[in-house]
Amino acid sequence: MTGREPAPAAMAGGRSGGRPLVQKYGGTSVATLARIRRVAQLVAGARRSAPGVVVVVSAMGETTDRLQAQAHRLHSRPPAREMDALLATGETVCAPLLAIALDARGVAAVSLSGLQAGIRTAPHHRRARIVDVVPQRILDELALGRVVVVAGFQGVVADTLETTTLGRGGSDTTAVALAAALRARACEIFTDVRGVYTADPRLVPDARRLDGIGYEEMLELAAVGAAVLHPRAVEIGAAHDVPIRVRSTFHPRDAGTLISREPPVEPRQKVRGIAHQEDVAKVTVVRVPDRPGVAAAIFTPLAEAGISVDAIVQNVGHDGLTDVSFTVAAADLDQVRELLPGIVSGVGADGASIDAAIAKVSVVGTGVLGSPGVAARMFRALAEAGINIEMIAASEIRITATVPAAQLADAVRALHRAYELETI
Ligand code: ASP
Ligand code: MG
């Protein structure tokens, strides 16, 4: 996204000039034609007050899941290149449908594919990173007074023109990357919830919506399970200072949550939210010789395959042997299974086991690790709820524990209560 961004002077995003607005509508918001019509109405409203509007759409409803399931019925490990070509079609369908709905309302609109919108990615399939945005076509269309509807989630490798996708939930990333390249006034993420909450409201009925949150805390929340926003989108927003507003398509008067560099100051609360992840698994490499270089030999092949690990624990060794455990995303398990035999023989371990019945719960807030008592309160609350912690991981601004999957909801509720998040 650097190097080729047009100068601000070129940003006259429409007839009246000024910075354009980027809006993104998620799959639930465009799940039916009636909802697409409703989105067209919201876009038309935004068009009246912004000098230019760029809309990024996801695929309709569960389209991406359905396409993925179809591929898996044909093949246990479908080729990544074909999966990208297949999954990108969901957004390819939705963008012109919205442009048609806008046209039907008398709003001039044009739909663009990821390629046409200048979304250029690294040459990797399934989880490609955006390396550059060349938004000239978008600027040209805005200058003609059109609303530009961009197919989210898809990109293209500049020299080969291969279609890539940005990873599940990647339309958020498209939207924020475009907002950065266009120096948009803001990026509004329209979704099916009213913003970012102190915990998942489906698990914690008295979870509170945050009016504002900083990039760092949001990044950490997103990375450990708050599914409202893709972590990569937050990263790009932070790097380019794009104000991101998460708001509900179904309650458009709600201001939602603003993610920005300087959130409105909230009173003294260190812990901002509780995030959780259900789709994780614990991998244990059993009876590893306890000598230098072993951890590197275990984690290097995983890193090279692009698999991130968390909550690494090396158990106390006996007889020069030790167990090494870590967590991975359930979505990476197939790949992990393929790599494990090589890892086990490479380090001379006895074997490896996988436990999918675990989940992760995280306490997130600026400075939590350095605040005396935050960790202790977390462990006490879980203990009092009768929940056994197996593994712990921490960063400056989060503490994560693994818990039995069956007790995840109890764990989230216990922590929300322990930090009195419902009352702040
Ligand atoms: N349609 C894609 C997915 O379901 C991308 C997105 O919705 O953001 O993951
Ligand atoms: Mg999403």
PDB file of N, CA and C in Angstrom, residues 55 57-58 90-100 110-113 149-152:
ATOM      1  N   VAL A  55     -17.962   1.297  -1.879  1.00  0.00           N
ATOM      2  CA  VAL A  55     -18.593   0.263  -1.071  1.00  0.00           C
ATOM      3  C   VAL A  55     -17.907  -1.069  -1.347  1.00  0.00           C
ATOM      4  N   VAL A  57     -18.179  -5.136  -0.727  1.00  0.00           N
ATOM      5  CA  VAL A  57     -19.145  -6.144  -0.288  1.00  0.00           C
ATOM      6  C   VAL A  57     -18.494  -7.504  -0.097  1.00  0.00           C
ATOM      7  N   SER A  58     -19.083  -8.279   0.827  1.00  0.00           N
ATOM      8  CA  SER A  58     -18.770  -9.696   0.988  1.00  0.00           C
ATOM      9  C   SER A  58     -19.688 -10.491   0.077  1.00  0.00           C
ATOM     10  N   GLY A  90     -18.020 -15.585  -5.015  1.00  0.00           N
ATOM     11  CA  GLY A  90     -19.095 -15.109  -4.139  1.00  0.00           C
ATOM     12  C   GLY A  90     -19.201 -13.592  -4.178  1.00  0.00           C
ATOM     13  N   GLU A  91     -18.065 -12.939  -4.058  1.00  0.00           N
ATOM     14  CA  GLU A  91     -18.026 -11.467  -4.081  1.00  0.00           C
ATOM     15  C   GLU A  91     -18.236 -10.955  -5.505  1.00  0.00           C
ATOM     16  N   THR A  92     -17.761 -11.732  -6.486  1.00  0.00           N
ATOM     17  CA  THR A  92     -17.922 -11.331  -7.888  1.00  0.00           C
ATOM     18  C   THR A  92     -19.409 -11.217  -8.241  1.00  0.00           C
ATOM     19  N   VAL A  93     -20.223 -12.041  -7.624  1.00  0.00           N
ATOM     20  CA  VAL A  93     -21.670 -11.987  -7.854  1.00  0.00           C
ATOM     21  C   VAL A  93     -22.309 -10.817  -7.094  1.00  0.00           C
ATOM     22  N   CYS A  94     -21.876 -10.634  -5.870  1.00  0.00           N
ATOM     23  CA  CYS A  94     -22.568  -9.672  -5.007  1.00  0.00           C
ATOM     24  C   CYS A  94     -22.347  -8.212  -5.430  1.00  0.00           C
ATOM     25  N   ALA A  95     -21.132  -7.897  -5.880  1.00  0.00           N
ATOM     26  CA  ALA A  95     -20.839  -6.486  -6.204  1.00  0.00           C
ATOM     27  C   ALA A  95     -21.742  -5.961  -7.332  1.00  0.00           C
ATOM     28  N   PRO A  96     -21.855  -6.654  -8.463  1.00  0.00           N
ATOM     29  CA  PRO A  96     -22.765  -6.141  -9.493  1.00  0.00           C
ATOM     30  C   PRO A  96     -24.226  -6.122  -9.046  1.00  0.00           C
ATOM     31  N   LEU A  97     -24.624  -7.070  -8.206  1.00  0.00           N
ATOM     32  CA  LEU A  97     -26.018  -7.029  -7.723  1.00  0.00           C
ATOM     33  C   LEU A  97     -26.275  -5.722  -6.976  1.00  0.00           C
ATOM     34  N   LEU A  98     -25.335  -5.321  -6.137  1.00  0.00           N
ATOM     35  CA  LEU A  98     -25.539  -4.057  -5.413  1.00  0.00           C
ATOM     36  C   LEU A  98     -25.508  -2.874  -6.377  1.00  0.00           C
ATOM     37  N   ALA A  99     -24.603  -2.916  -7.364  1.00  0.00           N
ATOM     38  CA  ALA A  99     -24.556  -1.821  -8.347  1.00  0.00           C
ATOM     39  C   ALA A  99     -25.888  -1.731  -9.095  1.00  0.00           C
ATOM     40  N   ILE A 100     -26.471  -2.871  -9.409  1.00  0.00           N
ATOM     41  CA  ILE A 100     -27.770  -2.903 -10.104  1.00  0.00           C
ATOM     42  C   ILE A 100     -28.853  -2.313  -9.199  1.00  0.00           C
ATOM     43  N   VAL A 110     -20.954   1.697 -10.279  1.00  0.00           N
ATOM     44  CA  VAL A 110     -20.211   0.762 -11.112  1.00  0.00           C
ATOM     45  C   VAL A 110     -19.579  -0.271 -10.183  1.00  0.00           C
ATOM     46  N   SER A 111     -19.615  -1.535 -10.580  1.00  0.00           N
ATOM     47  CA  SER A 111     -18.969  -2.559  -9.756  1.00  0.00           C
ATOM     48  C   SER A 111     -17.590  -2.859 -10.332  1.00  0.00           C
ATOM     49  N   LEU A 112     -16.648  -3.143  -9.439  1.00  0.00           N
ATOM     50  CA  LEU A 112     -15.296  -3.486  -9.869  1.00  0.00           C
ATOM     51  C   LEU A 112     -14.836  -4.756  -9.167  1.00  0.00           C
ATOM     52  N   SER A 113     -14.118  -5.595  -9.895  1.00  0.00           N
ATOM     53  CA  SER A 113     -13.498  -6.775  -9.285  1.00  0.00           C
ATOM     54  C   SER A 113     -12.267  -6.320  -8.503  1.00  0.00           C
ATOM     55  N   VAL A 149     -18.613   0.078  -6.332  1.00  0.00           N
ATOM     56  CA  VAL A 149     -18.849  -1.110  -5.519  1.00  0.00           C
ATOM     57  C   VAL A 149     -17.743  -2.118  -5.822  1.00  0.00           C
ATOM     58  N   VAL A 150     -16.938  -2.426  -4.815  1.00  0.00           N
ATOM     59  CA  VAL A 150     -15.789  -3.299  -5.022  1.00  0.00           C
ATOM     60  C   VAL A 150     -16.061  -4.676  -4.408  1.00  0.00           C
ATOM     61  N   ALA A 151     -15.735  -5.720  -5.164  1.00  0.00           N
ATOM     62  CA  ALA A 151     -15.826  -7.083  -4.648  1.00  0.00           C
ATOM     63  C   ALA A 151     -14.730  -7.274  -3.611  1.00  0.00           C
ATOM     64  N   GLY A 152     -15.113  -7.518  -2.365  1.00  0.00           N
ATOM     65  CA  GLY A 152     -14.134  -7.700  -1.296  1.00  0.00           C
ATOM     66  C   GLY A 152     -13.432  -9.040  -1.412  1.00  0.00           C
TER      67      GLY A 152
END
